[in-house]
CSV table of C-alpha atoms in Angstrom, one decimal:
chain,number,residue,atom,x,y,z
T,30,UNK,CA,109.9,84.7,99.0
T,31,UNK,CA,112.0,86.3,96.1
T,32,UNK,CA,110.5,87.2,92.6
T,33,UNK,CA,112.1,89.1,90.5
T,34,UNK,CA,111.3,90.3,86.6
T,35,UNK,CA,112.0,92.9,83.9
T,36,UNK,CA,109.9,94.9,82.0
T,37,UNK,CA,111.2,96.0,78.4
T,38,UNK,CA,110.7,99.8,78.2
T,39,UNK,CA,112.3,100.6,74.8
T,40,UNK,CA,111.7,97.7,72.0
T,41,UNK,CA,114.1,98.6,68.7
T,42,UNK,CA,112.4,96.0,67.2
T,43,UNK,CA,109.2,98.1,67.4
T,44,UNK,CA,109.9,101.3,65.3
T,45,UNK,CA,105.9,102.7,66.4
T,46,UNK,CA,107.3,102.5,70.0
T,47,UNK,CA,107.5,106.1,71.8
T,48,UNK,CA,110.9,106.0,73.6
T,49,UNK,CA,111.8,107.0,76.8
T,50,UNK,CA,115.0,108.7,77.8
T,51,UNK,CA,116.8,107.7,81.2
T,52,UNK,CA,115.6,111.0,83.0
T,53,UNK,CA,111.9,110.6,81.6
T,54,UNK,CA,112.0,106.7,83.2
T,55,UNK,CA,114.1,108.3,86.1
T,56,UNK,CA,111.6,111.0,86.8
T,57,UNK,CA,108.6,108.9,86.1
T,58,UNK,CA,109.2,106.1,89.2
T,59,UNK,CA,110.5,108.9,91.3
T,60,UNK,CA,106.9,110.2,90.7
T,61,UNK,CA,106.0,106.9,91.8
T,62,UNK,CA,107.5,107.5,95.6
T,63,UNK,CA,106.6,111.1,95.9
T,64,UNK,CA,102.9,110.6,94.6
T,65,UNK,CA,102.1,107.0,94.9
T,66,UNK,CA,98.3,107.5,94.4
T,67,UNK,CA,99.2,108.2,90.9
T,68,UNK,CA,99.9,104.5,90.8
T,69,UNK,CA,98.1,102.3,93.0
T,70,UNK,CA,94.0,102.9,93.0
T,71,UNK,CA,93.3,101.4,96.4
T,72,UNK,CA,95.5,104.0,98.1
T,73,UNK,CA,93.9,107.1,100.0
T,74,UNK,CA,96.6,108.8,100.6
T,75,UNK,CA,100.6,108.9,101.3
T,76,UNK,CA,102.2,111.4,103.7
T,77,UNK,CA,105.8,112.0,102.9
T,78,UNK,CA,107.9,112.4,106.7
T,79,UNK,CA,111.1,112.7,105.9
T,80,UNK,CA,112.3,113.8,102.1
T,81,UNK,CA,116.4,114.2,101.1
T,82,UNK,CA,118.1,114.0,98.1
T,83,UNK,CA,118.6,110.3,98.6
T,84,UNK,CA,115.8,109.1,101.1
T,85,UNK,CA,112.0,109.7,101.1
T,86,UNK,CA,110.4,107.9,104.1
T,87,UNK,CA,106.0,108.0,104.0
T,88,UNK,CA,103.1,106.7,105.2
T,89,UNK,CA,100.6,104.9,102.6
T,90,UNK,CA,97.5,105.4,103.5
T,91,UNK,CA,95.1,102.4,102.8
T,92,UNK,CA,91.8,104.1,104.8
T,93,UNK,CA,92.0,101.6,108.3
T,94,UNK,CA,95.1,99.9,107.4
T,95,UNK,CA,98.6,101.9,107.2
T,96,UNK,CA,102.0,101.0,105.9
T,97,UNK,CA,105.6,102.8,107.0
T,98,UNK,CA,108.0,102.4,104.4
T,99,UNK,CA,111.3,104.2,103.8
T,100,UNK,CA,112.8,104.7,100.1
T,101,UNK,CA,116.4,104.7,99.5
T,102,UNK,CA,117.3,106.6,96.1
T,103,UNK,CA,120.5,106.1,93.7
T,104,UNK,CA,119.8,108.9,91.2
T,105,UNK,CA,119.2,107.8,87.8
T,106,UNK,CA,119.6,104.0,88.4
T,107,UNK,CA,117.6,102.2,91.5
T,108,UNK,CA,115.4,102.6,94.6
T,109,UNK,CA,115.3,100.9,97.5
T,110,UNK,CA,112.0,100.0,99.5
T,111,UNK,CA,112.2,99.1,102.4
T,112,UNK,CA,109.3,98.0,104.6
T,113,UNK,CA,109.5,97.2,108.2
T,114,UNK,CA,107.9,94.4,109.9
T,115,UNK,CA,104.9,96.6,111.6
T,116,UNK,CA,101.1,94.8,112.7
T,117,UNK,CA,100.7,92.1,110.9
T,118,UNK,CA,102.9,92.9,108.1
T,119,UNK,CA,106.1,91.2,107.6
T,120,UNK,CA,109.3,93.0,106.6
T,121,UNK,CA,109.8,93.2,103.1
T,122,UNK,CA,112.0,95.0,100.4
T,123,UNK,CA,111.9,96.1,96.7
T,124,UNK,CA,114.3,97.2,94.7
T,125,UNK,CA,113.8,98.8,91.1
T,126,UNK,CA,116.7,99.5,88.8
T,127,UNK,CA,117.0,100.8,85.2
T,128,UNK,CA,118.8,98.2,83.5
T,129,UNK,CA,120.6,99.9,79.9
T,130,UNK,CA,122.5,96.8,78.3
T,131,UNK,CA,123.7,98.9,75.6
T,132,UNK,CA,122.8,102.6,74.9
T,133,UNK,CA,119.4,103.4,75.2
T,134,UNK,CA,117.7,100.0,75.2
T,135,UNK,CA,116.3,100.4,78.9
T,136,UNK,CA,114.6,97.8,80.9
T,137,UNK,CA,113.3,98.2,84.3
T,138,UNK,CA,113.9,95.8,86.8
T,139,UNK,CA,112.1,94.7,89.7
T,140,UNK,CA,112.7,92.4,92.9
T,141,UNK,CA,110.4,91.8,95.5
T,142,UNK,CA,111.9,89.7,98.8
T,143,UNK,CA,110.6,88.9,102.4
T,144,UNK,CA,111.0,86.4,104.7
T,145,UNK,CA,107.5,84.2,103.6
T,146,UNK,CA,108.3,81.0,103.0
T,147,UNK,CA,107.7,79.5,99.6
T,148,UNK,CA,106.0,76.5,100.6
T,149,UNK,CA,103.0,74.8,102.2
T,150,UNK,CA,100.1,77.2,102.8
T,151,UNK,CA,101.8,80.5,101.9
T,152,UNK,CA,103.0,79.2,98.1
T,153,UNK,CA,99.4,79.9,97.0
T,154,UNK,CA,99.5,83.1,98.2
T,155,UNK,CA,103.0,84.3,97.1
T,156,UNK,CA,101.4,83.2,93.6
T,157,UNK,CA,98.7,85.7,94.1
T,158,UNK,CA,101.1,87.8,95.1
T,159,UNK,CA,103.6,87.6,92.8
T,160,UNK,CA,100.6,88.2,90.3
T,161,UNK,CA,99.5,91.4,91.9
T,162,UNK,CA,103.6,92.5,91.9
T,163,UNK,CA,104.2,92.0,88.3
T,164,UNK,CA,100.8,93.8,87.0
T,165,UNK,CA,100.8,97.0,89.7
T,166,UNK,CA,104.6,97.3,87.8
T,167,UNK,CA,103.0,97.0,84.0
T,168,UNK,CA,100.4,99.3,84.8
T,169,UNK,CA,103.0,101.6,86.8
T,170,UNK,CA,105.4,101.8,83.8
T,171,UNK,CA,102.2,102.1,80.7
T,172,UNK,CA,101.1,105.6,83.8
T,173,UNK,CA,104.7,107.0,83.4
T,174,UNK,CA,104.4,106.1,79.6
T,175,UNK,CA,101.7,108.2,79.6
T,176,UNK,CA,102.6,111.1,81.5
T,177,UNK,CA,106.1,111.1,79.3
T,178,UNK,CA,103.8,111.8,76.1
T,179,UNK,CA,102.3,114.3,77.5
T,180,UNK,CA,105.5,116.1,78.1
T,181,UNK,CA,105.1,115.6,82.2
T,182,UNK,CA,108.3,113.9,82.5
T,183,UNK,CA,110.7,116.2,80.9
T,184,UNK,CA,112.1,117.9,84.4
T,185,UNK,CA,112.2,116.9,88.0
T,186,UNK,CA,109.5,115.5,89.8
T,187,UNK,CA,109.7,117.1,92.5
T,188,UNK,CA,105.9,118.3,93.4
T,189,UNK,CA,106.1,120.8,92.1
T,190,UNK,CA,103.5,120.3,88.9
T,191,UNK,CA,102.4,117.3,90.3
T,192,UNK,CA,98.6,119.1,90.0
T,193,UNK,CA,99.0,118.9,86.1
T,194,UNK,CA,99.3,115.0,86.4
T,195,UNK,CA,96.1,114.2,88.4
């Protein structure tokens, strides 16, 4: 399965839009790695194993069920998820990318691939699927919409002051 879609982070057509600048959107989904509870309600918890400048590997914590993922970072334009095939779960990737077609109109782009076919039995569920993708990313970029108006977006998030944002 491959689905892929954009969401529009600053509309000029929209002058009541608050605006994000690149580091704000930059800071905000690496916020989403580092502290994915923020972001995803069902989580219990996620353990960070290995942390570099340009790879965060973790464990997400779902209570009985556990997912090991590694993150590949390109400062200030994409990450890379990858997850390996592990239990039942088969191997999958993400990738999310700030998209800037011309100065300062951002969009954020996400794609979702694994090996599930698209047909038969499983095309219901990559619907449902698909579904859940596209509105954990809306609700992902309206939290870092909110934690940019509160002014918690305006340095590195790096752990730091994550307290502040809980």
């Amino acid at each position: 399965m491959k689905f892929e879609h954009l969401i529009e982070i600053n509309n000029f057509d929209d002058p009541r839009a608050d605006r994000l600048n690149r580091e704000q959107l930059w800071y905000g989904l690496l916020l989403r790695v580092r502290e994915p509870t923020l972001f995803i309600p069902h989580m219990d918890a996620c353990s960070l194993t290995e942390v570099s400048e340009n790879v965060v590997t973790r464990v997400l914590d779902f209570g009985k069920f556990k997912v090991n993922d590694r993150v590949e970072l390109v400062p200030m334009q994409k990450l890379r998820f990858h997850v390996p095939a592990q239990g039942e779960i088969i191997e999958s990737r993400l990738e999310i990318s700030i998209d800037e077609p011309f100065p300062g109109r951002f969009f954020v782009r996400f794609i979702y691939e694994d090996d599930a076919l698209d047909e038969g039995p499983e095309a219901m569920y990559n619907d449902f699927r698909r579904s859940a993708y596209k509105e954990t990313d809306v609700d992902s970029i309206r939290i870092i919409r909110q934690f940019a108006a509160q002014g918690l977006l305006d340095g590195p998030a790096d752990g730091k002051d994550i307290s502040r944002l809980s």
